mmCIF file of C-alpha atoms and ligand atoms in Angstrom:
data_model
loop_
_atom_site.group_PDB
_atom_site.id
_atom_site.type_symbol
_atom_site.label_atom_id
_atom_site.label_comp_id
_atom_site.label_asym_id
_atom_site.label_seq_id
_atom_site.Cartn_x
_atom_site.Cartn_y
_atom_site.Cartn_z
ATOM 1 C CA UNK A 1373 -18.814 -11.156 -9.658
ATOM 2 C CA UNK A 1374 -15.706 -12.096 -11.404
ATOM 3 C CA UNK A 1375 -14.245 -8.440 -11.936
ATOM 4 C CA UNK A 1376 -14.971 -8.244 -8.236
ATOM 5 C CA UNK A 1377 -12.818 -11.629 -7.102
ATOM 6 C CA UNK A 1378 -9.645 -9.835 -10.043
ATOM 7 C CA UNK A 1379 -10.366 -6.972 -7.944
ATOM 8 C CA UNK A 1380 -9.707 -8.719 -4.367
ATOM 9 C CA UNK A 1381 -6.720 -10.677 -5.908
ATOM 10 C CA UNK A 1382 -4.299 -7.794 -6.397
ATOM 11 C CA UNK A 1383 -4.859 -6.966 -2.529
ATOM 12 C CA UNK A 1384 -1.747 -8.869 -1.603
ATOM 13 C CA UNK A 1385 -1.232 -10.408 2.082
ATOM 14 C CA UNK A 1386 -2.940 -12.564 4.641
ATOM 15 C CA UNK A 1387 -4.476 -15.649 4.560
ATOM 16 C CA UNK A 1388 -7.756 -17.206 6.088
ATOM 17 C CA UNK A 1389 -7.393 -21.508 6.746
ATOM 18 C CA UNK A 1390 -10.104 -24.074 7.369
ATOM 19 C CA UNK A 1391 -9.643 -26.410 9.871
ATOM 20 C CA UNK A 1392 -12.585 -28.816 10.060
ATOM 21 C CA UNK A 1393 -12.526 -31.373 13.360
ATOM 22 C CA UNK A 1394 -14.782 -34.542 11.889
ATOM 23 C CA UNK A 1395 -15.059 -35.880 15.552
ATOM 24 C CA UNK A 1396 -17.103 -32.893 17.082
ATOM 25 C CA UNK A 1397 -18.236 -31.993 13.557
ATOM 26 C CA UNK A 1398 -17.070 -28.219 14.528
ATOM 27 C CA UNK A 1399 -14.876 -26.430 12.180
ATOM 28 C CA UNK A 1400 -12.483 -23.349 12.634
ATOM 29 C CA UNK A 1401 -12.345 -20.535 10.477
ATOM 30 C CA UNK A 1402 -8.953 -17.896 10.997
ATOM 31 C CA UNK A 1403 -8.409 -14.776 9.859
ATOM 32 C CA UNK A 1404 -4.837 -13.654 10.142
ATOM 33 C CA UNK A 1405 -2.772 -10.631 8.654
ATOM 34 C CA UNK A 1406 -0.836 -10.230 11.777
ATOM 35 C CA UNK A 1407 0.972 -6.797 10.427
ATOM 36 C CA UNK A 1408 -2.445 -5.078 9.989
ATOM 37 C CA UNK A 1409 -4.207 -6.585 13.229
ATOM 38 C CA UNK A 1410 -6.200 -8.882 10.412
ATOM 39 C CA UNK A 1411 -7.583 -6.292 8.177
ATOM 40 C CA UNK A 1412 -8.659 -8.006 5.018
ATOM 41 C CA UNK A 1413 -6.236 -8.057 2.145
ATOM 42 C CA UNK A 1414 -4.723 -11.152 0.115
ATOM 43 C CA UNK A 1415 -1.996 -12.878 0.388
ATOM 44 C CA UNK A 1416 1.151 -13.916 -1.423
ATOM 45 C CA UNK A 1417 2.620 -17.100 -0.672
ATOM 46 C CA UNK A 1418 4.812 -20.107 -2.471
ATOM 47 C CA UNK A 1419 2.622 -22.345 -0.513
ATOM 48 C CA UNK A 1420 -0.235 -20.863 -2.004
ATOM 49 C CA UNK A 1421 -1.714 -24.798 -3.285
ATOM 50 C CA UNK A 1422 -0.768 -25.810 -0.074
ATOM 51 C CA UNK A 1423 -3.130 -23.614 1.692
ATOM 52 C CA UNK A 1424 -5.878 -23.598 -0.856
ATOM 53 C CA UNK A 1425 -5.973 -27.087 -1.754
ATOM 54 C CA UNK A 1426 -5.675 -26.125 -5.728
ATOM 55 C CA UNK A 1427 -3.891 -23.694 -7.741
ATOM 56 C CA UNK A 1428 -1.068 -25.918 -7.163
ATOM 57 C CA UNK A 1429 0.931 -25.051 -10.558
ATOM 58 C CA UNK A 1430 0.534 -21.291 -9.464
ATOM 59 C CA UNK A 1431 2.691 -22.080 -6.528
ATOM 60 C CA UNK A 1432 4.683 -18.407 -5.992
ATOM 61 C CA UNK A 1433 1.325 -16.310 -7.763
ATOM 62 C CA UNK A 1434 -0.422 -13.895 -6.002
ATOM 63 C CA UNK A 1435 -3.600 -16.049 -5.723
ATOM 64 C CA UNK A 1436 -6.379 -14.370 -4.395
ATOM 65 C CA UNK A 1437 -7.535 -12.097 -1.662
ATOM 66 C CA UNK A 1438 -8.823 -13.042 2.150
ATOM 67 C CA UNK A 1439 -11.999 -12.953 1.334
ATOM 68 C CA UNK A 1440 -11.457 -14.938 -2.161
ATOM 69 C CA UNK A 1441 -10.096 -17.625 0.131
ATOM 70 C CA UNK A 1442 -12.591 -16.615 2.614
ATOM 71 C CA UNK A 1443 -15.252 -17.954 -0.388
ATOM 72 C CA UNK A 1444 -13.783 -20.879 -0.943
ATOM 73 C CA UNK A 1445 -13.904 -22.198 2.412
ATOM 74 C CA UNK A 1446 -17.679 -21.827 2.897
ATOM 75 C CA UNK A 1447 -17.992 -23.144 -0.566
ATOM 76 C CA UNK A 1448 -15.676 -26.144 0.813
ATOM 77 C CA UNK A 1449 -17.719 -26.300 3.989
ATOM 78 C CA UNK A 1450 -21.611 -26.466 1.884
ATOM 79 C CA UNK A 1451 -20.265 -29.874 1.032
ATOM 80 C CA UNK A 1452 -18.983 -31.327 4.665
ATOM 81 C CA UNK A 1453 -22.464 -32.831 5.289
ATOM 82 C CA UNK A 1454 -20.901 -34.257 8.523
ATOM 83 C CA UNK A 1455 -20.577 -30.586 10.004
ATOM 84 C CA UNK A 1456 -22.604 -29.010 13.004
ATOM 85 C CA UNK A 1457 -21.052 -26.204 13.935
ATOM 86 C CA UNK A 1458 -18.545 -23.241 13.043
ATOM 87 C CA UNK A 1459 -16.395 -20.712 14.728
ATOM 88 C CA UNK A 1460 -15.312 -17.367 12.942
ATOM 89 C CA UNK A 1461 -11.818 -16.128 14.444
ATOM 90 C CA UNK A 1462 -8.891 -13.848 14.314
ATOM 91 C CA UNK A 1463 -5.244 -14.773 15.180
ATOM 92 C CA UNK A 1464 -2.847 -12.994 17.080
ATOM 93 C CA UNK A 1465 -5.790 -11.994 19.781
ATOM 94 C CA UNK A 1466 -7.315 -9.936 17.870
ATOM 95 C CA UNK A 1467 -10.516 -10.577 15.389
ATOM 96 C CA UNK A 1468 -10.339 -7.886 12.493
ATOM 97 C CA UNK A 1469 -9.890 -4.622 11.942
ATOM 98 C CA UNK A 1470 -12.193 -4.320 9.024
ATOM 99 C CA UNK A 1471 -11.220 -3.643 5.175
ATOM 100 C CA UNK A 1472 -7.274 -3.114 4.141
ATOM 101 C CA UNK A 1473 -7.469 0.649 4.638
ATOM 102 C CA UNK A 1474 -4.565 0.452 2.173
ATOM 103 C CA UNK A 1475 -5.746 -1.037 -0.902
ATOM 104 C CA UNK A 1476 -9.515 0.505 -0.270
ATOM 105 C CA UNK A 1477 -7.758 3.562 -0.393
ATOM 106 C CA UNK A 1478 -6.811 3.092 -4.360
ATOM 107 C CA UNK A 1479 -10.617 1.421 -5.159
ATOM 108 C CA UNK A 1480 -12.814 4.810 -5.845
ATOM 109 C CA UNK A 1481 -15.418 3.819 -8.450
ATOM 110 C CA UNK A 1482 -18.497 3.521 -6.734
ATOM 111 C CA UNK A 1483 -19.345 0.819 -9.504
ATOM 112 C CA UNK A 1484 -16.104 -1.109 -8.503
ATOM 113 C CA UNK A 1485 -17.419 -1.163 -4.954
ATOM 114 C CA UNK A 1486 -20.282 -1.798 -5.512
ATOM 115 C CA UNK A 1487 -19.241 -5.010 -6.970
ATOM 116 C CA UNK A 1488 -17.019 -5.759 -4.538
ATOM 117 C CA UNK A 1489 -19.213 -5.147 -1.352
ATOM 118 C CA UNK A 1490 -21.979 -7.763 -3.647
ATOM 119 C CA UNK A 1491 -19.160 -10.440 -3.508
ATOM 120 C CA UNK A 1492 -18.313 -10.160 -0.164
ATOM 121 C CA UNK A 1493 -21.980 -9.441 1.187
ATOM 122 C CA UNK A 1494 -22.860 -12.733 -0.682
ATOM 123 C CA UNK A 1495 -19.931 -14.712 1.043
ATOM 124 C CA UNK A 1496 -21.308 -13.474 4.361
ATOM 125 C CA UNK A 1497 -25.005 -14.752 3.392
ATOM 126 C CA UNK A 1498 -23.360 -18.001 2.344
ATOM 127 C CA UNK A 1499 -22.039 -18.250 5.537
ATOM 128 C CA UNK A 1500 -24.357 -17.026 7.543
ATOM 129 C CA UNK A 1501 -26.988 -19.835 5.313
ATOM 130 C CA UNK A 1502 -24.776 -22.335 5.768
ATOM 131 C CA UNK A 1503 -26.199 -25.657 7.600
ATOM 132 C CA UNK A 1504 -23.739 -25.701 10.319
ATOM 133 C CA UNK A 1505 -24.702 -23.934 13.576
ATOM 134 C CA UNK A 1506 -22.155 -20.536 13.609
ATOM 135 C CA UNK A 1507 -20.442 -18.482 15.947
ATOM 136 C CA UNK A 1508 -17.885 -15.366 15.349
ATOM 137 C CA UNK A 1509 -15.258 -15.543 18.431
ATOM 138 C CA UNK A 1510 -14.204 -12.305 19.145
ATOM 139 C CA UNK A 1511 -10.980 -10.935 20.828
ATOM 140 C CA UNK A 1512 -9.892 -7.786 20.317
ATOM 141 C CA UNK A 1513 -11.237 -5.510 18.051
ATOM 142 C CA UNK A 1514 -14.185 -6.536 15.217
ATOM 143 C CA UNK A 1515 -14.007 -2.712 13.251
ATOM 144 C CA UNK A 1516 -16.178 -1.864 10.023
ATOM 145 C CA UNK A 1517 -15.974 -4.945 8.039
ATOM 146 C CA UNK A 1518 -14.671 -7.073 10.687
ATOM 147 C CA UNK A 1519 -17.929 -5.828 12.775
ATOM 148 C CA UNK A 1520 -19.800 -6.684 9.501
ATOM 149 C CA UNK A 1521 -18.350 -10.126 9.581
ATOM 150 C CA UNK A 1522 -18.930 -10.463 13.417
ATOM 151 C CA UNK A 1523 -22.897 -9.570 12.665
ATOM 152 C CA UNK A 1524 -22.906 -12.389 9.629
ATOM 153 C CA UNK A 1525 -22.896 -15.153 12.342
ATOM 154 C CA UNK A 1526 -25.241 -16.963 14.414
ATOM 155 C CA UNK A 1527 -23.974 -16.347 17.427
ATOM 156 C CA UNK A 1528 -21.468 -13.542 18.673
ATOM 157 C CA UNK A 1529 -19.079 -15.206 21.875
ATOM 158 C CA UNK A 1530 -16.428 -12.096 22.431
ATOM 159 C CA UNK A 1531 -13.547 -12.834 24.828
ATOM 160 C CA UNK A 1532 -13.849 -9.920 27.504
ATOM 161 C CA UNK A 1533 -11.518 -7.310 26.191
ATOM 162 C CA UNK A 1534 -13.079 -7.661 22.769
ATOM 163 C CA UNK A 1535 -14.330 -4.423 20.973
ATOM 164 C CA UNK A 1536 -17.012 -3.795 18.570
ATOM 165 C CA UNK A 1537 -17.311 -0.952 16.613
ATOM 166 C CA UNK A 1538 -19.443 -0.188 12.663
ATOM 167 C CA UNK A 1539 -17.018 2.401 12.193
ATOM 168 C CA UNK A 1540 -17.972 2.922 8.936
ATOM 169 C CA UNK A 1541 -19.470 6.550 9.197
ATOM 170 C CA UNK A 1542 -16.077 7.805 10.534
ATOM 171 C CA UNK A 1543 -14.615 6.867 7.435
ATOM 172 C CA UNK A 1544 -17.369 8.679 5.076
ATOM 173 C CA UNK A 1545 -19.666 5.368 3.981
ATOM 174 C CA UNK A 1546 -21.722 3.453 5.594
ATOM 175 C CA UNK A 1547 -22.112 -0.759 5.996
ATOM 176 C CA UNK A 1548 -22.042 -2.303 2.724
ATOM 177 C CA UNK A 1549 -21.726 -6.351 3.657
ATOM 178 C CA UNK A 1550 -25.251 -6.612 4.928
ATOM 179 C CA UNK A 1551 -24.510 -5.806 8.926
ATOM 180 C CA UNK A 1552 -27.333 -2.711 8.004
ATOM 181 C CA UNK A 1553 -29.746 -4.645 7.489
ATOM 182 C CA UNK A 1554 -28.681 -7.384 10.057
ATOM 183 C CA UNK A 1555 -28.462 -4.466 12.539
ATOM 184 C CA UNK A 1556 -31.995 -3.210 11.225
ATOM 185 C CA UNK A 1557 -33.879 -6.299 11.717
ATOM 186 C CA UNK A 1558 -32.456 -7.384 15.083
ATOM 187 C CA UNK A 1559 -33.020 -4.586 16.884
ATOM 188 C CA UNK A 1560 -35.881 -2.449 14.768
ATOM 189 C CA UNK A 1561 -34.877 1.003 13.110
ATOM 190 C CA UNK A 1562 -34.260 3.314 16.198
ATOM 191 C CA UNK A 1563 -31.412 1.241 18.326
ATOM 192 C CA UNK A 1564 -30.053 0.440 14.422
ATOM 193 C CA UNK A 1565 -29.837 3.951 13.612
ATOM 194 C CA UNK A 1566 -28.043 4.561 17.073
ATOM 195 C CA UNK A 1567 -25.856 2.030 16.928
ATOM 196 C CA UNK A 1568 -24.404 3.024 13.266
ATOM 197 C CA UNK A 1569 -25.084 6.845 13.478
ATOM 198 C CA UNK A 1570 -22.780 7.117 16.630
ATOM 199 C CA UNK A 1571 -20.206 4.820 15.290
ATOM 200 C CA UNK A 1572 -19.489 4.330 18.459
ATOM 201 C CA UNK A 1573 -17.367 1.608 20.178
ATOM 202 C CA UNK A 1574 -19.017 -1.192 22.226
ATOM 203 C CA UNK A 1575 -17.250 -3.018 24.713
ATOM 204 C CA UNK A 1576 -18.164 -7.148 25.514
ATOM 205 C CA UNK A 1577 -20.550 -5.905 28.334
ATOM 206 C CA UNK A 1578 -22.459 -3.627 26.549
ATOM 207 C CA UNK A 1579 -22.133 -6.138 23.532
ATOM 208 C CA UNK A 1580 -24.247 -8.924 26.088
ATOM 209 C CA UNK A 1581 -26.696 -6.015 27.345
ATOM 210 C CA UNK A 1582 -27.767 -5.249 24.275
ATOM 211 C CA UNK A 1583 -28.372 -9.214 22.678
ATOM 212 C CA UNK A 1584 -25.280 -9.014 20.323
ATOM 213 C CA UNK A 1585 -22.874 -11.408 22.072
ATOM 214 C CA UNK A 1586 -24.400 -14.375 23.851
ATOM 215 C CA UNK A 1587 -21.570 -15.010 26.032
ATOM 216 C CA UNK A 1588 -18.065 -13.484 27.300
ATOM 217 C CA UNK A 1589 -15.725 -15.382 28.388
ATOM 218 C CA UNK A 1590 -12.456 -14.322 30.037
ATOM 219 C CA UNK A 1591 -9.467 -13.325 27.425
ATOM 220 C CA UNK A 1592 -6.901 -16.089 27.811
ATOM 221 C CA UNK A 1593 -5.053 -18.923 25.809
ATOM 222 C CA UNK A 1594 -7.627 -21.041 25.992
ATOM 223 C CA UNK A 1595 -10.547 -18.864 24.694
ATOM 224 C CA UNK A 1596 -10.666 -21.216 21.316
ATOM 225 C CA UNK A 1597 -11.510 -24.137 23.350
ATOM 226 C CA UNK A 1598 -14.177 -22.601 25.876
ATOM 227 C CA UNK A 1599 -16.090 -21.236 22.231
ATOM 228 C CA UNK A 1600 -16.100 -24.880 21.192
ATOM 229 C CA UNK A 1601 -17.185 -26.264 24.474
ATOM 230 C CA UNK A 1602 -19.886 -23.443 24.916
ATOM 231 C CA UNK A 1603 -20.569 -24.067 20.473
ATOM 232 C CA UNK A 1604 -20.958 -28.091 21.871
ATOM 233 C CA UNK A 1605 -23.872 -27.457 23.905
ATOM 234 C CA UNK A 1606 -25.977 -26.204 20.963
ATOM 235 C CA UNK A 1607 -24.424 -28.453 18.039
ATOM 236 C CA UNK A 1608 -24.121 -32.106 19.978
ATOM 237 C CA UNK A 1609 -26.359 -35.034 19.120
ATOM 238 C CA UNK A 1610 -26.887 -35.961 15.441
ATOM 239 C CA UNK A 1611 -25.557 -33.982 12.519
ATOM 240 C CA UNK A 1612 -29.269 -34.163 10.507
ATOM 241 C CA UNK A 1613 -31.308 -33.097 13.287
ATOM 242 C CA UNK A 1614 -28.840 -30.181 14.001
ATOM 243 C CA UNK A 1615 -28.182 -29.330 10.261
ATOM 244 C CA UNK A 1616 -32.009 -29.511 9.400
ATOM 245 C CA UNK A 1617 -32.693 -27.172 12.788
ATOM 246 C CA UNK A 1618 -30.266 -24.761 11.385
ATOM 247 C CA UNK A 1619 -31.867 -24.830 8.236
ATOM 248 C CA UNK A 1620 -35.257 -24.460 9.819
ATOM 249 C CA UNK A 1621 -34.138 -21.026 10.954
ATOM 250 C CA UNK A 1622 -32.306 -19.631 7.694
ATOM 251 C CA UNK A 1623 -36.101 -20.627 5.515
ATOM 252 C CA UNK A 1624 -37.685 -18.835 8.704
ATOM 253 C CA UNK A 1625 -35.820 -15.607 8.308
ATOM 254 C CA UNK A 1626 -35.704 -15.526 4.816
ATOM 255 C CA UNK A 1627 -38.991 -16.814 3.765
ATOM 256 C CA UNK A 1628 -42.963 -15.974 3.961
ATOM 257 C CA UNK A 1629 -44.995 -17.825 6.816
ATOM 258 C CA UNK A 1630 -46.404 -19.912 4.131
ATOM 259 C CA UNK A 1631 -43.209 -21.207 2.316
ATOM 260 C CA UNK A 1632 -41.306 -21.375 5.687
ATOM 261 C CA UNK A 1633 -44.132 -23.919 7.182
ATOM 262 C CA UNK A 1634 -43.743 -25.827 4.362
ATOM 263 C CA UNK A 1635 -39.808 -26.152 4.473
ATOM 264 C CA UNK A 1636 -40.252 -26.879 8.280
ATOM 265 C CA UNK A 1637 -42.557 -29.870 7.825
ATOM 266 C CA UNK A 1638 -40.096 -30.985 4.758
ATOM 267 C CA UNK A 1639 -37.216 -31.005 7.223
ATOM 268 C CA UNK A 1640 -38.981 -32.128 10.560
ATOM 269 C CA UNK A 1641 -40.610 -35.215 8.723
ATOM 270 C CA UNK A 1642 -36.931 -36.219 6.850
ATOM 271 C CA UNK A 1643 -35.875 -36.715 10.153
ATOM 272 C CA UNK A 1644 -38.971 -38.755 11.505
ATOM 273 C CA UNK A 1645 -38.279 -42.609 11.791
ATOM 274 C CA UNK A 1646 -34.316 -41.906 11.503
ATOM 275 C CA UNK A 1647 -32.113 -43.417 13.640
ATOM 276 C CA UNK A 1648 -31.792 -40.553 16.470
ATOM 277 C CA UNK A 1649 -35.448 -40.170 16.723
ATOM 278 C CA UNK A 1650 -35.986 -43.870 17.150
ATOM 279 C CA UNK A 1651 -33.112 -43.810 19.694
ATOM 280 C CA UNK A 1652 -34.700 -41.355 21.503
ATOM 281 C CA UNK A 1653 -38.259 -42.758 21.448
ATOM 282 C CA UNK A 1654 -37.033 -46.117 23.003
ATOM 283 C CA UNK A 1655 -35.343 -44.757 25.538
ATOM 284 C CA UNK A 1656 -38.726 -42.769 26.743
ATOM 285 C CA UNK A 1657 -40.856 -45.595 26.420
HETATM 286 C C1 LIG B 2471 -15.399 -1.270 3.453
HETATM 287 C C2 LIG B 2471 -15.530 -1.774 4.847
HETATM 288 C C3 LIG B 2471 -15.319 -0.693 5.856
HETATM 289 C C4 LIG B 2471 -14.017 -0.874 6.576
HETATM 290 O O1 LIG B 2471 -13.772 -1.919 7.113
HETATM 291 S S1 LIG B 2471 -12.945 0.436 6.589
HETATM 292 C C5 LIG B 2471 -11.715 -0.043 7.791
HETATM 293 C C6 LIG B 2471 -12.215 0.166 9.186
HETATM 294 N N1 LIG B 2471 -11.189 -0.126 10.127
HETATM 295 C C7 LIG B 2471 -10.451 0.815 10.727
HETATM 296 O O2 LIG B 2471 -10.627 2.000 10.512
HETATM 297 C C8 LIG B 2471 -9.404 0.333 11.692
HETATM 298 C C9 LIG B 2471 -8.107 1.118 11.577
HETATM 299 N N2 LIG B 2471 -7.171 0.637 12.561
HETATM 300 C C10 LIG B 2471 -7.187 1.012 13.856
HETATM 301 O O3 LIG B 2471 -8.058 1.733 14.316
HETATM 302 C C11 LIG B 2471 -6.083 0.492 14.716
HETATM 303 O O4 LIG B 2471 -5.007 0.119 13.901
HETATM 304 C C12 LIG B 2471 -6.486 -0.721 15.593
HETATM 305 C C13 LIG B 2471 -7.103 -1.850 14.764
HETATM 306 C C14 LIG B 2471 -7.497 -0.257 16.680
HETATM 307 C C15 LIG B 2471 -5.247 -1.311 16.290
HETATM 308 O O5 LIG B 2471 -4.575 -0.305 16.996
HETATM 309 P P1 LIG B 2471 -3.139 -0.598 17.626
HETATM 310 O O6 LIG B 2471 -3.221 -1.833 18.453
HETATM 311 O O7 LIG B 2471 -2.685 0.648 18.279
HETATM 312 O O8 LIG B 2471 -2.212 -0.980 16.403
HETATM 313 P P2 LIG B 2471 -1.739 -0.029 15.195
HETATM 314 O O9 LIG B 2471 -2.731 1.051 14.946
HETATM 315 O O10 LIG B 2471 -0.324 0.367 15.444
HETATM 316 O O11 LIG B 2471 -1.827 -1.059 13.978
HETATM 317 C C16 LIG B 2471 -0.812 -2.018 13.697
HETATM 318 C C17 LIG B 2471 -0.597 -2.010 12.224
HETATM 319 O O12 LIG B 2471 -1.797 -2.505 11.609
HETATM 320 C C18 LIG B 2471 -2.188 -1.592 10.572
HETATM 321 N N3 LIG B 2471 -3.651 -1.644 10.408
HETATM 322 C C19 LIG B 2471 -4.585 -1.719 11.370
HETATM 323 N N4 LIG B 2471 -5.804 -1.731 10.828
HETATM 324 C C20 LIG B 2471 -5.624 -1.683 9.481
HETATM 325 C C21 LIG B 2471 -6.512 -1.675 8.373
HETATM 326 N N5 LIG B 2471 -7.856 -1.758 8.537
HETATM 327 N N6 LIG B 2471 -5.985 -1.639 7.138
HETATM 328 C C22 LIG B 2471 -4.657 -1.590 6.949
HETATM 329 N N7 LIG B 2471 -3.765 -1.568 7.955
HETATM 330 C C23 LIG B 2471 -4.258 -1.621 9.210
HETATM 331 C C24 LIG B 2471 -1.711 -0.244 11.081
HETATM 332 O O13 LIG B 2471 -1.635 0.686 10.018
HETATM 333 C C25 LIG B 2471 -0.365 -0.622 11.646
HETATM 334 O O14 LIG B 2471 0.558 -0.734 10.581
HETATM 335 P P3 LIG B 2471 2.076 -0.258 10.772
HETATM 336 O O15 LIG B 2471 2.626 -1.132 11.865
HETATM 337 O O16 LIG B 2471 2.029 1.182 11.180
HETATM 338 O O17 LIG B 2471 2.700 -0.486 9.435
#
């Protein structure tokens, strides 16, 4: 993986920040590379320690590409055992407009991209694994990767101008960050194969018809705050009864019947006795 992170370094611009709220235990995750509507590069920046929390005596070095700093952040957040819930986002209105058509242009070796799609497919499982009930806010347009990174999350809220499209067959490949097989085992083969064959672009409504956004809400300043209120009414209450329901659901997905039975009784029976379900048992009797 390390020729893949060089690799994502030299793509220079952008940044993605962390901004975790410890009193509603939600965090915020934005993308933004406002010249290319968000499309993934890296960044330069003299801040750079500032923003990453280390690196601080490479202050003025190109140090490392959105989706380096994009790893970090859910490495940062595997560790904030105080967190319920996160939202995925864009700035500037819009949510991402998939790789850095730019720099993809110059990577060619099927072996380099290979390597690179394994990096970045793995930060998406990370994320997508991680204990923290997740939702990808989109405004705007969520293209090829950006759809990819969309699909990664729990839960899809899209703001109702928002556009999703796996453009990738337009551009002569096909997913590579896992939304294939996301796609494939949500909806079964056929609507997959639809869905990526026509490449086609799918507004918010559609989006809801089809059980790939759970909610639209109207496009406006205040979008941010309606995704954390509607992220509230799933993530409230105690962080180790939500954390251990979320991770109830990752073992179920990933795991056989057998070993996912077993992790469910492990986490239902670490939270038997504690303080919420105590609370909650003296209040009923
Ligand atoms: C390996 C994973 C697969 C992939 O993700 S491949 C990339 C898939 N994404 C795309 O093909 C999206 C290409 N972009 C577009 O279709 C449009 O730019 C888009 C996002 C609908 C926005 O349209 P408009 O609002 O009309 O804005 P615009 O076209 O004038 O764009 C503003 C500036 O942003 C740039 N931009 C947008 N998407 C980019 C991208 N993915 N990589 C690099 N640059 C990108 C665009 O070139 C333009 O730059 P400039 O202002 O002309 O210098």
């Amino acid at each position: 993986m390390n020729k893949a992170e060089d690799t994502l370094k030299q793509m220079v611009g952008g940044s993605v920040t962390l901004d975790k709220d410890e009193k509603t235990g939600i965090a915020v995750i934005s993308l933004d590379n406002k010249k290319k509507k968000n499309a993934l590069s890296g960044k330069y920046t003299e801040h750079a320690g500032m923003l990453t929390g280390k690196n601080t005596d490479h202050a003025g070095k190109l140090t490392g590409s959105m989706m380096c700093e994009l790893n970090d952040i859910i490495n940062e957040l595997q560790s904030w055992h105080t967190g319920k819930g996160l939202i995925l986002r864009g700035e500037n209105k819009t949510f991402c407009s998939g790789g850095d058509l730019n720099t993809l242009h110059n990577i060619m070796s099927p072996t380099q991209e290979y390597s690179i799609s394994g990096f970045i497919g793995q930060s998406l499982q990370n994320l997508s694994q991680l204990p923290l009930i997740n939702v990808a806010l989109v405004e705007g347009n969520a293209l090829g990767g950006g759809a990819e990174m969309a699909m990664s999350c729990d839960f899809m809220v899209m703001a109702d101008n928002a556009r999703l499209a796996f453009v990738h067959k337009k551009m002569g490949v096909i997913t590579g960050f896992g939304a294939g097989t996301r796609l494939v085992r949500k909806f079964g083969t056929l609507k997959a194969l639809e869905i990526l064959a026509s490449a086609r672009t799918m507004d918010a409504t559609e989006c809801e018809q089809l059980g790939l956004a759970s909610k639209i809400l109207p496009h406006s300043e205040n979008v941010l705050d309606l995704t954390k209120s509607w992220l509230h009414n799933y993530c409230d209450g105690d962080p180790k009864v939500v954390r251990n329901l979320k991770a109830m659901v990752v073992a179920a997905s990933n795991l056989s019947l057998e070993d996912s039975h077993v992790i469910e009784r492990t986490l239902f029976s670490e939270l038997w006795g504690g303080e919420s379900h105590l609370k909650a048992q003296k209040s009923k009797l």
